[in-house]
């Protein structure tokens, strides 16, 4: 059989990986400016981490996780999202004891979900995420949203829509849950099987159902904003005030939910409104989760974060026609021709240039000079260094600027310093 990548996965080839590297470097620069620090967690966890952290009633846990039993009989799951793993690490390593809370963290990583592959949604997806743990100040909510928006803006995206909502505190959520059950219960038999189960376990998630979104009852469902108590209303108003102060436009959507029991207060999504992006417009989503750390055995610690799909980010850049500025030119190609002594000297020369930080390549196909020059041209080499038996005898090489055609003889002993000077001049 022909060996192919598993369904829902792709190979990121060199011509694309340089674009990923550029995007990731820009994200890291922004995280540095916001004083967030990288955390790296295992690619798999004990299954209970996600059952507790994501929730038993969610589609992720019930339908989408890659779970298996290891040789020790333990249930292991490839991570489907990043927050639960970071929360587990936060508790296990007692980061809640830091004198510098909130602990502001970011991560990059592959996530795994068994779902139908489609444009911008894979079974192995790459995600960037942020978690700020240890502050219940609404200003940190605004900061996290601002960081996400700044990433998109810095890369040139313009067709963006920020949607926010408040899920309220525990008291507000309970009042809203009761109202949702009372509203949807008469229509129970008309809803999909998932929503029938959600009505009993997590009624808030009924509002997020893709199958029943056109049901008439959805349009008249009670809004969480109606059930916010004074504390929750004040919190939401403060978040909005901070966003207004930063000049960040937003839309309030009372049907935007984060369907886990410990989510509270701020929820948000960032969407693409670009023509041709597709039916699934969400680029990033996040929210406040003040009950999560407690679920992992830690002290009551507030937190907020988001996840951002990198595939969808790159897709948004493509749809908006934004070119990623990637320099694919090679600094230097060493073309050696002649005896084995020349070959040995060429290998030495390549090593010396690389050790000094210069990007260099050479021929490994035993091509003739004409073939080596064609290879240098394909690699878009700025300079070619010619080394043959005559050059070796004189202890000099010829350096050619491939853009101007200018040539210069340089002593082999001085090649590193001379070549650096040529690079600076070019």
Coordinates of N, CA, C and O in Angstrom, one line a residue, residues 221-317:
X221 N -34.4 32.2 23.5 CA -33.8 31.7 24.8 C -33.4 32.8 25.7 O -33.0 33.9 25.2
X222 N -33.5 32.6 27.0 CA -33.2 33.7 28.0 C -31.7 34.0 27.9 O -30.8 33.1 27.7
X223 N -31.4 35.3 27.9 CA -30.0 35.8 27.9 C -29.4 35.8 29.2 O -30.0 36.2 30.2
X224 N -28.1 35.4 29.3 CA -27.3 35.4 30.5 C -27.3 36.8 31.1 O -27.2 37.1 32.3
X225 N -27.2 37.8 30.1 CA -27.1 39.2 30.6 C -28.3 39.7 31.4 O -28.1 40.6 32.3
X226 N -29.4 39.0 31.3 CA -30.6 39.3 32.1 C -30.4 38.9 33.5 O -31.0 39.4 34.4
X227 N -29.6 37.9 33.7 CA -29.5 37.2 35.0 C -28.2 37.6 35.7 O -27.9 37.0 36.8
X228 N -27.4 38.5 35.2 CA -26.2 39.0 35.9 C -26.6 39.7 37.2 O -27.4 40.6 37.1
X229 N -26.0 39.3 38.3 CA -26.2 40.1 39.5 C -25.3 41.3 39.5 O -24.6 41.5 38.5
X230 N -25.4 42.1 40.5 CA -24.7 43.4 40.5 C -23.2 43.3 40.4 O -22.6 44.0 39.6
X231 N -22.7 42.3 41.1 CA -21.2 42.1 41.0 C -20.8 41.7 39.6 O -19.8 42.2 39.1
X232 N -21.5 40.8 39.0 CA -21.2 40.3 37.6 C -21.3 41.4 36.6 O -20.5 41.6 35.7
X233 N -22.4 42.2 36.8 CA -22.6 43.3 35.8 C -21.5 44.3 35.9 O -21.0 44.8 34.9
X234 N -21.1 44.7 37.2 CA -20.0 45.6 37.4 C -18.7 45.1 36.8 O -18.0 45.9 36.1
X235 N -18.4 43.8 36.9 CA -17.2 43.2 36.4 C -17.2 43.4 34.9 O -16.2 43.8 34.3
X236 N -18.3 43.0 34.2 CA -18.4 43.1 32.8 C -18.3 44.5 32.3 O -17.6 44.8 31.3
X237 N -18.9 45.5 33.0 CA -18.7 46.9 32.6 C -17.3 47.4 32.7 O -16.8 48.2 31.9
X238 N -16.6 46.8 33.7 CA -15.1 47.2 33.8 C -14.3 46.7 32.7 O -13.5 47.4 32.1
X239 N -14.6 45.4 32.3 CA -13.9 44.8 31.1 C -14.1 45.7 29.9 O -13.2 46.0 29.2
X240 N -15.4 46.0 29.7 CA -15.7 46.8 28.5 C -15.0 48.2 28.5 O -14.6 48.7 27.5
X241 N -15.0 48.8 29.7 CA -14.4 50.1 29.9 C -12.9 50.1 29.5 O -12.4 51.0 28.9
X242 N -12.2 49.0 29.9 CA -10.8 48.9 29.6 C -10.6 48.7 28.1 O -9.7 49.2 27.5
X243 N -11.4 47.9 27.5 CA -11.3 47.7 26.0 C -11.6 49.0 25.3 O -10.9 49.3 24.3
X244 N -12.6 49.7 25.8 CA -12.8 51.1 25.2 C -11.6 52.0 25.3 O -11.3 52.7 24.4
X245 N -11.0 51.9 26.5 CA -9.8 52.8 26.7 C -8.7 52.5 25.8 O -7.9 53.3 25.4
X246 N -8.6 51.2 25.4 CA -7.5 50.8 24.5 C -7.9 50.9 23.0 O -7.1 50.6 22.1
X247 N -9.2 51.4 22.8 CA -9.6 51.5 21.4 C -9.9 50.2 20.7 O -9.8 50.2 19.5
X248 N -10.3 49.2 21.4 CA -10.5 47.9 20.8 C -12.0 47.8 20.6 O -12.8 47.7 21.6
X249 N -12.5 47.7 19.4 CA -13.9 47.6 19.1 C -14.4 46.1 19.4 O -13.6 45.2 19.2
X250 N -15.6 46.0 19.8 CA -16.2 44.7 20.2 C -17.7 44.7 20.0 O -18.3 45.8 19.9
X251 N -18.2 43.5 19.9 CA -19.7 43.3 19.9 C -20.1 42.4 21.0 O -19.4 41.4 21.2
X252 N -21.1 42.7 21.7 CA -21.6 41.9 22.8 C -22.6 40.9 22.2 O -23.6 41.3 21.6
X253 N -22.3 39.6 22.4 CA -23.2 38.5 22.0 C -23.6 37.7 23.2 O -22.8 36.9 23.7
X254 N -24.9 37.8 23.6 CA -25.3 37.1 24.8 C -25.4 35.6 24.6 O -25.5 34.8 25.6
X255 N -25.3 35.1 23.3 CA -25.3 33.7 23.1 C -23.9 33.0 23.0 O -23.8 31.8 22.8
X256 N -22.9 33.9 23.1 CA -21.5 33.3 23.1 C -21.3 32.6 24.5 O -21.4 33.3 25.5
X257 N -21.0 31.4 24.5 CA -20.8 30.6 25.7 C -19.5 29.9 25.7 O -18.9 29.6 24.7
X258 N -19.0 29.6 26.9 CA -17.9 28.7 27.1 C -18.5 27.6 28.0 O -18.8 27.9 29.2
X259 N -18.8 26.4 27.5 CA -19.7 25.5 28.1 C -19.2 24.7 29.3 O -19.8 23.6 29.5
X260 N -18.2 25.1 30.0 CA -17.7 24.3 31.1 C -18.2 25.0 32.5 O -18.3 26.2 32.6
X261 N -18.4 24.1 33.4 CA -19.1 24.6 34.7 C -18.2 25.7 35.4 O -18.8 26.5 36.1
X262 N -16.9 25.6 35.3 CA -16.1 26.5 36.1 C -15.8 27.8 35.3 O -15.1 28.7 35.8
X263 N -16.2 27.9 34.1 CA -16.1 29.2 33.4 C -17.0 30.2 34.0 O -18.1 30.0 34.4
X264 N -16.5 31.5 34.0 CA -17.3 32.5 34.6 C -16.9 33.9 34.0 O -15.8 34.0 33.4
X265 N -17.7 34.9 34.2 CA -17.4 36.2 33.8 C -17.1 36.2 32.3 O -17.8 35.8 31.5
X266 N -15.9 36.7 31.9 CA -15.6 37.1 30.5 C -15.5 35.9 29.6 O -14.8 34.9 29.9
X267 N -16.1 35.9 28.5 CA -15.9 35.0 27.4 C -15.8 35.8 26.1 O -16.4 36.8 25.9
X268 N -14.9 35.3 25.2 CA -14.7 36.1 23.9 C -14.3 35.2 22.8 O -13.7 34.1 23.0
X269 N -14.5 35.6 21.6 CA -14.1 35.0 20.4 C -13.6 36.1 19.4 O -14.2 37.2 19.4
X270 N -12.6 35.7 18.6 CA -12.2 36.6 17.5 C -12.4 35.9 16.2 O -12.0 34.7 16.0
X271 N -13.1 36.6 15.3 CA -13.5 35.9 14.1 C -13.0 36.7 12.9 O -12.7 37.9 13.0
X272 N -12.9 36.0 11.8 CA -12.5 36.6 10.5 C -13.8 36.9 9.7 O -14.7 36.1 9.6
X273 N -13.9 38.2 9.2 CA -15.0 38.6 8.3 C -14.5 38.7 6.9 O -15.3 39.3 6.1
X274 N -13.4 38.1 6.6 CA -12.9 38.3 5.2 C -13.7 37.4 4.2 O -14.1 36.3 4.6
X275 N -13.9 37.9 3.1 CA -14.7 37.1 2.0 C -13.8 35.9 1.7 O -12.6 36.0 1.5
X276 N -14.5 34.8 1.6 CA -13.8 33.6 1.1 C -13.2 32.8 2.3 O -12.5 31.8 2.0
X277 N -13.3 33.2 3.5 CA -12.7 32.5 4.6 C -13.4 31.2 4.9 O -12.7 30.2 5.3
X278 N -14.7 31.1 4.6 CA -15.4 29.8 4.9 C -16.4 29.9 6.0 O -16.6 31.0 6.6
X279 N -17.1 28.8 6.2 CA -18.2 28.9 7.2 C -17.8 29.0 8.6 O -18.4 29.6 9.5
X280 N -16.6 28.4 8.9 CA -16.1 28.4 10.3 C -15.2 29.6 10.4 O -14.1 29.6 9.9
X281 N -15.7 30.7 11.0 CA -15.0 32.0 11.0 C -14.1 32.2 12.3 O -13.4 33.2 12.3
X282 N -14.3 31.4 13.3 CA -13.5 31.7 14.5 C -12.0 31.4 14.4 O -11.6 30.4 13.9
X283 N -11.3 32.4 14.8 CA -9.8 32.4 14.8 C -9.3 32.0 16.1 O -8.3 31.3 16.3
X284 N -9.9 32.6 17.2 CA -9.4 32.3 18.6 C -10.6 32.4 19.5 O -11.6 33.1 19.2
X285 N -10.5 31.8 20.6 CA -11.6 31.8 21.6 C -11.0 31.6 23.0 O -10.0 30.9 23.2
X286 N -11.6 32.3 24.0 CA -11.1 32.2 25.3 C -12.1 32.6 26.4 O -13.2 33.0 26.0
X287 N -11.7 32.6 27.6 CA -12.6 33.0 28.7 C -11.9 32.9 30.0 O -10.8 32.4 30.2
X288 N -12.7 33.3 31.0 CA -12.2 33.3 32.4 C -12.7 31.9 33.0 O -13.8 31.5 32.8
X289 N -11.8 31.3 33.8 CA -12.1 30.0 34.4 C -11.6 29.9 35.9 O -10.7 29.2 36.2
X290 N -12.3 30.7 36.7 CA -11.9 30.8 38.1 C -12.0 29.5 38.9 O -11.4 29.4 40.0
X291 N -12.7 28.5 38.4 CA -12.8 27.3 39.2 C -11.9 26.2 38.7 O -11.8 25.1 39.3
X292 N -11.1 26.4 37.7 CA -10.3 25.3 37.1 C -9.2 24.8 38.0 O -9.0 23.6 38.2
X293 N -8.4 25.7 38.6 CA -7.2 25.3 39.4 C -7.7 24.5 40.6 O -7.1 23.5 41.0
X294 N -8.8 24.8 41.2 CA -9.4 24.1 42.3 C -9.8 22.6 41.9 O -9.6 21.7 42.6
X295 N -10.2 22.4 40.6 CA -10.5 21.1 40.1 C -9.3 20.2 40.1 O -9.4 19.0 40.2
X296 N -8.1 20.8 40.0 CA -6.8 20.0 40.0 C -6.2 19.9 41.4 O -5.0 19.5 41.5
X297 N -6.9 20.3 42.4 CA -6.4 20.1 43.7 C -5.6 21.3 44.2 O -5.0 21.3 45.3
X298 N -5.6 22.4 43.5 CA -4.9 23.6 43.9 C -5.8 24.5 44.7 O -7.0 24.3 44.8
X299 N -5.3 25.6 45.2 CA -6.1 26.6 45.9 C -7.0 27.3 44.9 O -6.8 27.3 43.7
X300 N -8.1 28.0 45.4 CA -8.9 28.8 44.6 C -8.1 29.9 43.9 O -7.6 30.8 44.6
X301 N -7.9 29.7 42.6 CA -7.0 30.7 41.9 C -7.7 31.1 40.6 O -8.0 30.2 39.8
X302 N -7.9 32.4 40.4 CA -8.6 32.8 39.2 C -7.7 32.7 38.0 O -6.4 32.7 38.1
X303 N -8.3 32.6 36.8 CA -7.5 32.5 35.6 C -8.3 32.9 34.4 O -9.5 32.9 34.4
X304 N -7.5 33.2 33.3 CA -8.2 33.6 32.0 C -7.2 33.2 30.9 O -6.0 33.3 31.1
X305 N -7.7 32.8 29.8 CA -6.8 32.4 28.7 C -7.5 32.3 27.4 O -8.7 32.5 27.3
X306 N -6.8 32.0 26.3 CA -7.4 31.7 25.0 C -6.5 30.7 24.3 O -5.4 30.5 24.6
X307 N -7.1 30.1 23.2 CA -6.4 29.3 22.3 C -6.6 29.9 20.9 O -7.7 30.3 20.5
X308 N -5.5 29.8 20.1 CA -5.5 30.3 18.7 C -5.0 29.3 17.8 O -3.8 28.8 17.9
X309 N -5.8 28.9 16.8 CA -5.3 27.9 15.8 C -4.4 28.6 14.8 O -4.7 29.6 14.2
X310 N -3.2 28.0 14.7 CA -2.2 28.6 13.8 C -2.5 28.3 12.3 O -2.3 29.1 11.4
X311 N -3.1 27.1 12.0 CA -3.6 26.9 10.7 C -4.6 27.9 10.2 O -4.5 28.4 9.1
X312 N -5.5 28.3 11.1 CA -6.5 29.2 10.7 C -5.9 30.6 10.6 O -6.4 31.4 9.8
X313 N -4.9 30.9 11.4 CA -4.3 32.2 11.3 C -3.6 32.4 9.9 O -3.7 33.4 9.2
X314 N -2.9 31.3 9.5 CA -2.2 31.4 8.2 C -3.2 31.4 7.1 O -3.0 32.1 6.1
X315 N -4.4 30.7 7.3 CA -5.4 30.8 6.3 C -6.0 32.2 6.2 O -6.3 32.7 5.1
X316 N -6.2 32.8 7.3 CA -6.7 34.2 7.3 C -5.7 35.2 6.6 O -6.2 36.0 5.8
X317 N -4.4 35.0 6.8 CA -3.4 35.8 6.1 C -3.5 35.6 4.6 O -3.5 36.5 3.8

